[in-house]
PDB file of C-alpha atoms in Angstrom:
ATOM      1  CA  ASN A  26       0.014 -88.702 -30.218  1.00  0.00           C
ATOM      2  CA  ALA A  27       3.692 -90.826 -29.104  1.00  0.00           C
ATOM      3  CA  GLY A  28       6.330 -87.734 -30.209  1.00  0.00           C
ATOM      4  CA  VAL A  29       9.692 -89.145 -32.195  1.00  0.00           C
ATOM      5  CA  MET A  30      10.190 -92.759 -30.963  1.00  0.00           C
ATOM      6  CA  GLN A  31      13.715 -93.740 -31.066  1.00  0.00           C
ATOM      7  CA  ASN A  32      14.873 -97.612 -30.272  1.00  0.00           C
ATOM      8  CA  PRO A  33      17.052 -99.012 -29.468  1.00  0.00           C
ATOM      9  CA  ARG A  34      17.132 -97.264 -26.912  1.00  0.00           C
ATOM     10  CA  HIS A  35      21.168 -98.758 -26.379  1.00  0.00           C
ATOM     11  CA  LEU A  36      22.863-100.924 -29.016  1.00  0.00           C
ATOM     12  CA  VAL A  37      25.733-102.526 -27.595  1.00  0.00           C
ATOM     13  CA  ARG A  38      28.315-104.358 -31.051  1.00  0.00           C
ATOM     14  CA  ARG A  39      31.365-105.359 -31.804  1.00  0.00           C
ATOM     15  CA  ARG A  40      33.624-103.896 -33.344  1.00  0.00           C
ATOM     16  CA  GLY A  41      33.007-104.555 -37.324  1.00  0.00           C
ATOM     17  CA  GLN A  42      29.463-105.401 -36.693  1.00  0.00           C
ATOM     18  CA  GLU A  43      26.558-102.969 -38.331  1.00  0.00           C
ATOM     19  CA  ALA A  44      25.003-101.022 -36.507  1.00  0.00           C
ATOM     20  CA  ARG A  45      21.349 -99.988 -37.364  1.00  0.00           C
ATOM     21  CA  LEU A  46      18.790 -96.936 -35.562  1.00  0.00           C
ATOM     22  CA  ARG A  47      15.941 -96.452 -36.079  1.00  0.00           C
ATOM     23  CA  CYS A  48      13.411 -93.749 -36.219  1.00  0.00           C
ATOM     24  CA  SER A  49      10.511 -93.407 -35.729  1.00  0.00           C
ATOM     25  CA  PRO A  50       9.020 -89.069 -36.759  1.00  0.00           C
ATOM     26  CA  MET A  51       6.583 -87.185 -35.249  1.00  0.00           C
ATOM     27  CA  LYS A  52       2.426 -87.934 -37.189  1.00  0.00           C
ATOM     28  CA  GLY A  53       2.428 -86.202 -39.354  1.00  0.00           C
ATOM     29  CA  HIS A  54       6.072 -84.864 -39.882  1.00  0.00           C
ATOM     30  CA  SER A  55       7.932 -85.722 -43.284  1.00  0.00           C
ATOM     31  CA  HIS A  56      11.778 -84.078 -42.571  1.00  0.00           C
ATOM     32  CA  VAL A  57      13.850 -86.143 -40.245  1.00  0.00           C
ATOM     33  CA  TYR A  58      17.347 -85.429 -38.940  1.00  0.00           C
ATOM     34  CA  TRP A  59      20.101 -87.181 -38.014  1.00  0.00           C
ATOM     35  CA  TYR A  60      22.808 -85.786 -34.812  1.00  0.00           C
ATOM     36  CA  ARG A  61      25.892 -87.440 -32.982  1.00  0.00           C
ATOM     37  CA  GLN A  62      27.400 -86.488 -29.535  1.00  0.00           C
ATOM     38  CA  LEU A  63      29.919 -88.117 -28.446  1.00  0.00           C
ATOM     39  CA  PRO A  64      30.862 -87.899 -25.862  1.00  0.00           C
ATOM     40  CA  GLU A  65      32.473 -85.543 -23.564  1.00  0.00           C
ATOM     41  CA  GLU A  66      31.658 -83.629 -26.727  1.00  0.00           C
ATOM     42  CA  GLY A  67      29.086 -81.379 -28.796  1.00  0.00           C
ATOM     43  CA  LEU A  68      25.532 -82.577 -30.495  1.00  0.00           C
ATOM     44  CA  LYS A  69      27.371 -82.515 -34.721  1.00  0.00           C
ATOM     45  CA  PHE A  70      24.734 -82.388 -37.649  1.00  0.00           C
ATOM     46  CA  MET A  71      24.928 -84.943 -39.622  1.00  0.00           C
ATOM     47  CA  VAL A  72      21.929 -85.943 -42.381  1.00  0.00           C
ATOM     48  CA  TYR A  73      18.134 -83.723 -43.643  1.00  0.00           C
ATOM     49  CA  LEU A  74      16.092 -86.819 -45.307  1.00  0.00           C
ATOM     50  CA  GLN A  75      12.479 -86.025 -46.789  1.00  0.00           C
ATOM     51  CA  LYS A  76      10.322 -89.493 -47.393  1.00  0.00           C
ATOM     52  CA  GLU A  77      12.947 -90.756 -49.558  1.00  0.00           C
ATOM     53  CA  ASN A  78      15.052 -88.328 -50.596  1.00  0.00           C
ATOM     54  CA  ILE A  79      18.451 -86.975 -48.640  1.00  0.00           C
ATOM     55  CA  ILE A  80      18.821 -83.186 -48.553  1.00  0.00           C
ATOM     56  CA  ASP A  81      21.389 -82.580 -47.162  1.00  0.00           C
ATOM     57  CA  GLU A  82      24.346 -85.569 -46.297  1.00  0.00           C
ATOM     58  CA  SER A  83      27.423 -82.606 -45.543  1.00  0.00           C
ATOM     59  CA  GLY A  84      27.439 -83.657 -41.763  1.00  0.00           C
ATOM     60  CA  MET A  85      27.639 -87.252 -42.496  1.00  0.00           C
ATOM     61  CA  PRO A  86      31.530 -89.257 -42.398  1.00  0.00           C
ATOM     62  CA  LYS A  87      31.888 -90.578 -46.106  1.00  0.00           C
ATOM     63  CA  GLU A  88      32.958 -93.704 -45.413  1.00  0.00           C
ATOM     64  CA  ARG A  89      30.472 -96.644 -43.487  1.00  0.00           C
ATOM     65  CA  PHE A  90      27.887 -94.117 -42.695  1.00  0.00           C
ATOM     66  CA  SER A  91      24.493 -94.297 -44.851  1.00  0.00           C
ATOM     67  CA  ALA A  92      20.809 -92.594 -44.200  1.00  0.00           C
ATOM     68  CA  GLU A  93      18.184 -93.662 -46.070  1.00  0.00           C
ATOM     69  CA  PHE A  94      13.532 -92.586 -44.956  1.00  0.00           C
ATOM     70  CA  PRO A  95      11.645 -94.824 -46.801  1.00  0.00           C
ATOM     71  CA  LYS A  96       8.075 -94.088 -48.214  1.00  0.00           C
ATOM     72  CA  GLU A  97       7.295 -96.445 -45.684  1.00  0.00           C
ATOM     73  CA  GLY A  98       8.789 -97.406 -42.437  1.00  0.00           C
ATOM     74  CA  PRO A  99      11.301 -95.421 -39.760  1.00  0.00           C
ATOM     75  CA  SER A 100      14.479 -93.454 -40.630  1.00  0.00           C
ATOM     76  CA  ILE A 101      17.641 -95.397 -41.470  1.00  0.00           C
ATOM     77  CA  LEU A 102      20.768 -94.761 -40.073  1.00  0.00           C
ATOM     78  CA  ARG A 103      23.269 -97.059 -40.609  1.00  0.00           C
ATOM     79  CA  ILE A 104      26.856 -97.661 -39.026  1.00  0.00           C
ATOM     80  CA  GLN A 105      28.866-100.807 -40.964  1.00  0.00           C
ATOM     81  CA  GLN A 106      32.405-102.117 -39.706  1.00  0.00           C
ATOM     82  CA  VAL A 107      32.017-100.059 -36.593  1.00  0.00           C
ATOM     83  CA  VAL A 108      34.342 -98.819 -34.373  1.00  0.00           C
ATOM     84  CA  ARG A 109      34.958 -97.566 -31.487  1.00  0.00           C
ATOM     85  CA  GLY A 110      35.012 -94.477 -31.959  1.00  0.00           C
ATOM     86  CA  ASP A 111      31.352 -94.331 -33.484  1.00  0.00           C
ATOM     87  CA  SER A 112      30.362 -95.108 -29.396  1.00  0.00           C
ATOM     88  CA  ALA A 113      28.028 -92.011 -29.255  1.00  0.00           C
ATOM     89  CA  ALA A 114      24.412 -90.694 -28.567  1.00  0.00           C
ATOM     90  CA  TYR A 115      22.560 -90.921 -31.632  1.00  0.00           C
ATOM     91  CA  PHE A 116      19.803 -88.576 -31.818  1.00  0.00           C
ATOM     92  CA  CYS A 117      16.710 -88.056 -34.573  1.00  0.00           C
ATOM     93  CA  ALA A 118      14.877 -85.107 -35.055  1.00  0.00           C
ATOM     94  CA  SER A 119      11.295 -84.432 -37.338  1.00  0.00           C
ATOM     95  CA  SER A 120       9.623 -80.528 -38.241  1.00  0.00           C
ATOM     96  CA  SER A 121       6.909 -80.620 -40.309  1.00  0.00           C
ATOM     97  CA  GLY A 122       7.801 -78.666 -42.808  1.00  0.00           C
ATOM     98  CA  PHE A 123      10.457 -75.484 -43.430  1.00  0.00           C
ATOM     99  CA  GLY A 124      11.201 -73.687 -40.520  1.00  0.00           C
ATOM    100  CA  GLU A 125       9.251 -75.577 -37.764  1.00  0.00           C
ATOM    101  CA  LYS A 126      10.347 -76.452 -34.625  1.00  0.00           C
ATOM    102  CA  LEU A 127      12.294 -79.712 -34.416  1.00  0.00           C
ATOM    103  CA  PHE A 128      11.471 -82.423 -31.978  1.00  0.00           C
ATOM    104  CA  PHE A 129      14.072 -84.491 -30.606  1.00  0.00           C
ATOM    105  CA  GLY A 130      13.486 -88.466 -30.740  1.00  0.00           C
ATOM    106  CA  SER A 131      15.261 -90.061 -26.754  1.00  0.00           C
ATOM    107  CA  GLY A 132      18.322 -90.982 -28.757  1.00  0.00           C
ATOM    108  CA  THR A 133      20.527 -93.978 -29.283  1.00  0.00           C
ATOM    109  CA  GLN A 134      23.416 -94.444 -27.032  1.00  0.00           C
ATOM    110  CA  LEU A 135      25.810 -97.299 -28.462  1.00  0.00           C
ATOM    111  CA  SER A 136      28.645 -98.543 -27.765  1.00  0.00           C
ATOM    112  CA  VAL A 137      31.213-100.327 -30.003  1.00  0.00           C
ATOM    113  CA  LEU A 138      33.595-102.665 -28.042  1.00  0.00           C
TER     114      LEU A 138
ATOM    115  CA  LYS B  22      37.328 -70.919 -31.948  1.00  0.00           C
ATOM    116  CA  ASN B  23      34.784 -72.366 -31.613  1.00  0.00           C
ATOM    117  CA  GLU B  24      31.545 -70.933 -34.070  1.00  0.00           C
ATOM    118  CA  VAL B  25      28.934 -70.500 -31.028  1.00  0.00           C
ATOM    119  CA  GLU B  26      30.574 -70.290 -27.589  1.00  0.00           C
ATOM    120  CA  GLN B  27      27.953 -70.769 -25.065  1.00  0.00           C
ATOM    121  CA  SER B  28      28.803 -69.013 -21.360  1.00  0.00           C
ATOM    122  CA  PRO B  29      28.615 -69.819 -17.716  1.00  0.00           C
ATOM    123  CA  GLN B  30      30.222 -73.945 -19.008  1.00  0.00           C
ATOM    124  CA  ASN B  31      28.556 -74.524 -15.446  1.00  0.00           C
ATOM    125  CA  LEU B  32      26.304 -72.889 -12.907  1.00  0.00           C
ATOM    126  CA  THR B  33      25.036 -73.617  -9.809  1.00  0.00           C
ATOM    127  CA  ALA B  34      21.508 -71.331  -8.363  1.00  0.00           C
ATOM    128  CA  GLN B  35      19.836 -71.718  -5.784  1.00  0.00           C
ATOM    129  CA  GLU B  36      16.544 -71.864  -5.916  1.00  0.00           C
ATOM    130  CA  GLY B  37      13.548 -69.132  -6.512  1.00  0.00           C
ATOM    131  CA  GLU B  38      17.400 -67.265  -8.920  1.00  0.00           C
ATOM    132  CA  PHE B  39      17.680 -65.676 -11.898  1.00  0.00           C
ATOM    133  CA  ILE B  40      19.271 -67.258 -14.202  1.00  0.00           C
ATOM    134  CA  THR B  41      20.859 -66.097 -17.654  1.00  0.00           C
ATOM    135  CA  ILE B  42      22.854 -68.190 -19.660  1.00  0.00           C
ATOM    136  CA  ASN B  43      24.707 -66.316 -22.869  1.00  0.00           C
ATOM    137  CA  CYS B  44      25.408 -67.699 -27.376  1.00  0.00           C
ATOM    138  CA  SER B  45      27.868 -66.063 -28.998  1.00  0.00           C
ATOM    139  CA  TYR B  46      28.608 -66.718 -32.241  1.00  0.00           C
ATOM    140  CA  SER B  47      30.358 -65.162 -35.155  1.00  0.00           C
ATOM    141  CA  VAL B  48      28.342 -66.631 -38.034  1.00  0.00           C
ATOM    142  CA  GLY B  49      25.788 -64.610 -40.104  1.00  0.00           C
ATOM    143  CA  ILE B  50      22.891 -66.594 -39.079  1.00  0.00           C
ATOM    144  CA  SER B  51      18.448 -67.584 -40.131  1.00  0.00           C
ATOM    145  CA  ALA B  52      17.428 -68.905 -36.656  1.00  0.00           C
ATOM    146  CA  LEU B  53      18.796 -69.804 -33.301  1.00  0.00           C
ATOM    147  CA  HIS B  54      17.504 -72.976 -30.816  1.00  0.00           C
ATOM    148  CA  TRP B  55      17.863 -73.052 -27.146  1.00  0.00           C
ATOM    149  CA  LEU B  56      17.420 -76.788 -26.776  1.00  0.00           C
ATOM    150  CA  GLN B  57      16.765 -78.187 -23.505  1.00  0.00           C
ATOM    151  CA  GLN B  58      19.348 -81.716 -22.545  1.00  0.00           C
ATOM    152  CA  HIS B  59      17.324 -83.331 -19.464  1.00  0.00           C
ATOM    153  CA  PRO B  60      20.610 -85.393 -17.354  1.00  0.00           C
ATOM    154  CA  GLY B  61      18.969 -88.383 -18.555  1.00  0.00           C
ATOM    155  CA  GLY B  62      19.756 -87.420 -22.192  1.00  0.00           C
ATOM    156  CA  GLY B  63      16.677 -86.591 -23.813  1.00  0.00           C
ATOM    157  CA  ILE B  64      16.662 -82.922 -25.184  1.00  0.00           C
ATOM    158  CA  VAL B  65      13.775 -80.796 -25.787  1.00  0.00           C
ATOM    159  CA  SER B  66      13.434 -77.873 -28.489  1.00  0.00           C
ATOM    160  CA  LEU B  67      13.165 -73.938 -26.144  1.00  0.00           C
ATOM    161  CA  PHE B  68      12.792 -71.492 -28.271  1.00  0.00           C
ATOM    162  CA  MET B  69      13.232 -71.273 -31.598  1.00  0.00           C
ATOM    163  CA  LEU B  70      13.553 -67.018 -33.005  1.00  0.00           C
ATOM    164  CA  SER B  71      15.678 -65.005 -35.675  1.00  0.00           C
ATOM    165  CA  SER B  72      14.705 -61.694 -33.992  1.00  0.00           C
ATOM    166  CA  GLY B  73      14.061 -59.413 -30.496  1.00  0.00           C
ATOM    167  CA  LYS B  74      12.195 -61.712 -27.275  1.00  0.00           C
ATOM    168  CA  LYS B  75      10.582 -65.491 -27.011  1.00  0.00           C
ATOM    169  CA  LYS B  76       8.355 -65.977 -23.794  1.00  0.00           C
ATOM    170  CA  HIS B  77       7.118 -69.713 -22.601  1.00  0.00           C
ATOM    171  CA  GLY B  78       6.411 -69.674 -18.409  1.00  0.00           C
ATOM    172  CA  ARG B  79       9.760 -69.020 -16.664  1.00  0.00           C
ATOM    173  CA  LEU B  80      11.739 -68.988 -19.437  1.00  0.00           C
ATOM    174  CA  ILE B  81      13.048 -65.900 -22.098  1.00  0.00           C
ATOM    175  CA  ALA B  82      14.552 -65.796 -24.384  1.00  0.00           C
ATOM    176  CA  THR B  83      16.575 -62.978 -26.336  1.00  0.00           C
ATOM    177  CA  ILE B  84      18.159 -62.419 -30.251  1.00  0.00           C
ATOM    178  CA  ASN B  85      20.532 -59.756 -30.843  1.00  0.00           C
ATOM    179  CA  ILE B  86      20.830 -60.085 -34.344  1.00  0.00           C
ATOM    180  CA  GLN B  87      23.578 -56.879 -34.529  1.00  0.00           C
ATOM    181  CA  GLU B  88      26.018 -58.113 -31.002  1.00  0.00           C
ATOM    182  CA  LYS B  89      24.947 -61.626 -32.462  1.00  0.00           C
ATOM    183  CA  HIS B  90      24.128 -62.679 -28.864  1.00  0.00           C
ATOM    184  CA  SER B  91      21.414 -63.630 -28.121  1.00  0.00           C
ATOM    185  CA  SER B  92      20.742 -64.971 -23.586  1.00  0.00           C
ATOM    186  CA  LEU B  93      18.091 -67.517 -22.334  1.00  0.00           C
ATOM    187  CA  HIS B  94      16.795 -66.718 -18.665  1.00  0.00           C
ATOM    188  CA  ILE B  95      15.299 -68.530 -16.561  1.00  0.00           C
ATOM    189  CA  THR B  96      12.781 -66.421 -13.421  1.00  0.00           C
ATOM    190  CA  ALA B  97      11.760 -68.107 -10.862  1.00  0.00           C
ATOM    191  CA  SER B  98      14.517 -70.845 -10.609  1.00  0.00           C
ATOM    192  CA  HIS B  99      13.518 -74.358  -9.791  1.00  0.00           C
ATOM    193  CA  PRO B 100      15.081 -77.801  -9.544  1.00  0.00           C
ATOM    194  CA  ARG B 101      13.409 -79.073 -12.104  1.00  0.00           C
ATOM    195  CA  ASP B 102      15.278 -76.925 -14.679  1.00  0.00           C
ATOM    196  CA  SER B 103      18.515 -78.734 -13.886  1.00  0.00           C
ATOM    197  CA  ALA B 104      19.627 -79.473 -17.614  1.00  0.00           C
ATOM    198  CA  VAL B 105      22.278 -78.535 -19.676  1.00  0.00           C
ATOM    199  CA  TYR B 106      20.734 -76.016 -21.855  1.00  0.00           C
ATOM    200  CA  ILE B 107      22.297 -75.439 -25.796  1.00  0.00           C
ATOM    201  CA  CYS B 108      22.364 -73.015 -27.834  1.00  0.00           C
ATOM    202  CA  ALA B 109      22.646 -74.402 -31.641  1.00  0.00           C
ATOM    203  CA  VAL B 110      22.083 -71.858 -35.718  1.00  0.00           C
ATOM    204  CA  ARG B 111      21.757 -72.025 -38.292  1.00  0.00           C
ATOM    205  CA  SER B 112      24.315 -70.738 -40.644  1.00  0.00           C
ATOM    206  CA  GLY B 113      23.049 -70.793 -44.081  1.00  0.00           C
ATOM    207  CA  GLY B 114      23.064 -74.424 -44.571  1.00  0.00           C
ATOM    208  CA  SER B 115      19.970 -76.804 -45.000  1.00  0.00           C
ATOM    209  CA  GLN B 116      16.890 -76.882 -42.421  1.00  0.00           C
ATOM    210  CA  GLY B 117      17.793 -79.071 -39.078  1.00  0.00           C
ATOM    211  CA  ASN B 118      21.731 -78.524 -40.426  1.00  0.00           C
ATOM    212  CA  LEU B 119      23.067 -76.505 -36.863  1.00  0.00           C
ATOM    213  CA  ILE B 120      25.638 -75.453 -34.937  1.00  0.00           C
ATOM    214  CA  PHE B 121      25.290 -76.130 -31.900  1.00  0.00           C
ATOM    215  CA  GLY B 122      27.332 -74.878 -28.557  1.00  0.00           C
ATOM    216  CA  LYS B 123      28.644 -77.048 -25.512  1.00  0.00           C
ATOM    217  CA  GLY B 124      26.484 -76.371 -23.332  1.00  0.00           C
ATOM    218  CA  THR B 125      25.986 -74.621 -19.643  1.00  0.00           C
ATOM    219  CA  LYS B 126      24.816 -76.962 -17.126  1.00  0.00           C
ATOM    220  CA  LEU B 127      22.503 -76.543 -14.820  1.00  0.00           C
ATOM    221  CA  SER B 128      21.845 -77.021 -10.925  1.00  0.00           C
ATOM    222  CA  VAL B 129      19.707 -75.412  -8.940  1.00  0.00           C
ATOM    223  CA  LYS B 130      20.412 -76.144  -5.730  1.00  0.00           C
ATOM    224  CA  PRO B 131      16.536 -76.692  -3.350  1.00  0.00           C
TER     225      PRO B 131
END
């Protein structure tokens, strides 16, 4: 019973490129959450998705960032035209329903050169 | 001032010591989480609580809603407990929309 799977583990991009981060939730989980951890800072909520729906994107930057969780396949966090300030660890978590415990992935470390 | 404050920021203990990490928050909450982040970066959810006390093995979490305060206790600490412990609260937002503390870095020496 695999846990939350994130890939890639490390991603290097040059300024202006696109970054795609993937998250496969635990089996049976339909709720996915993305968080960002900037260097020397705490975690920050970005977005909450259920299958095919964005429930809460109040933590997402207004530009360049988007997220989806299609009916089939993993959730994707997409960052267009990356800048150095996007360098951070991005964590995904999943849960089975309302009020349930969160299960976290190992994170994707994004480095923008 | 941060909405979620943890203390201490850093904590060094000897193996076997009883450890307490504190979390204070300034907003109304519906739930409080304690998370453990390993040196490699992975995050594990330890507890989710909205009242009272929970225990799992050597870990105990308590919350006092009136005082807006929670504590995480580790009994008989061990070097493998070395990690960053993070308090996070859900305050009126959607599920998963958490406000995180900056974490307490715990180092347990053998």
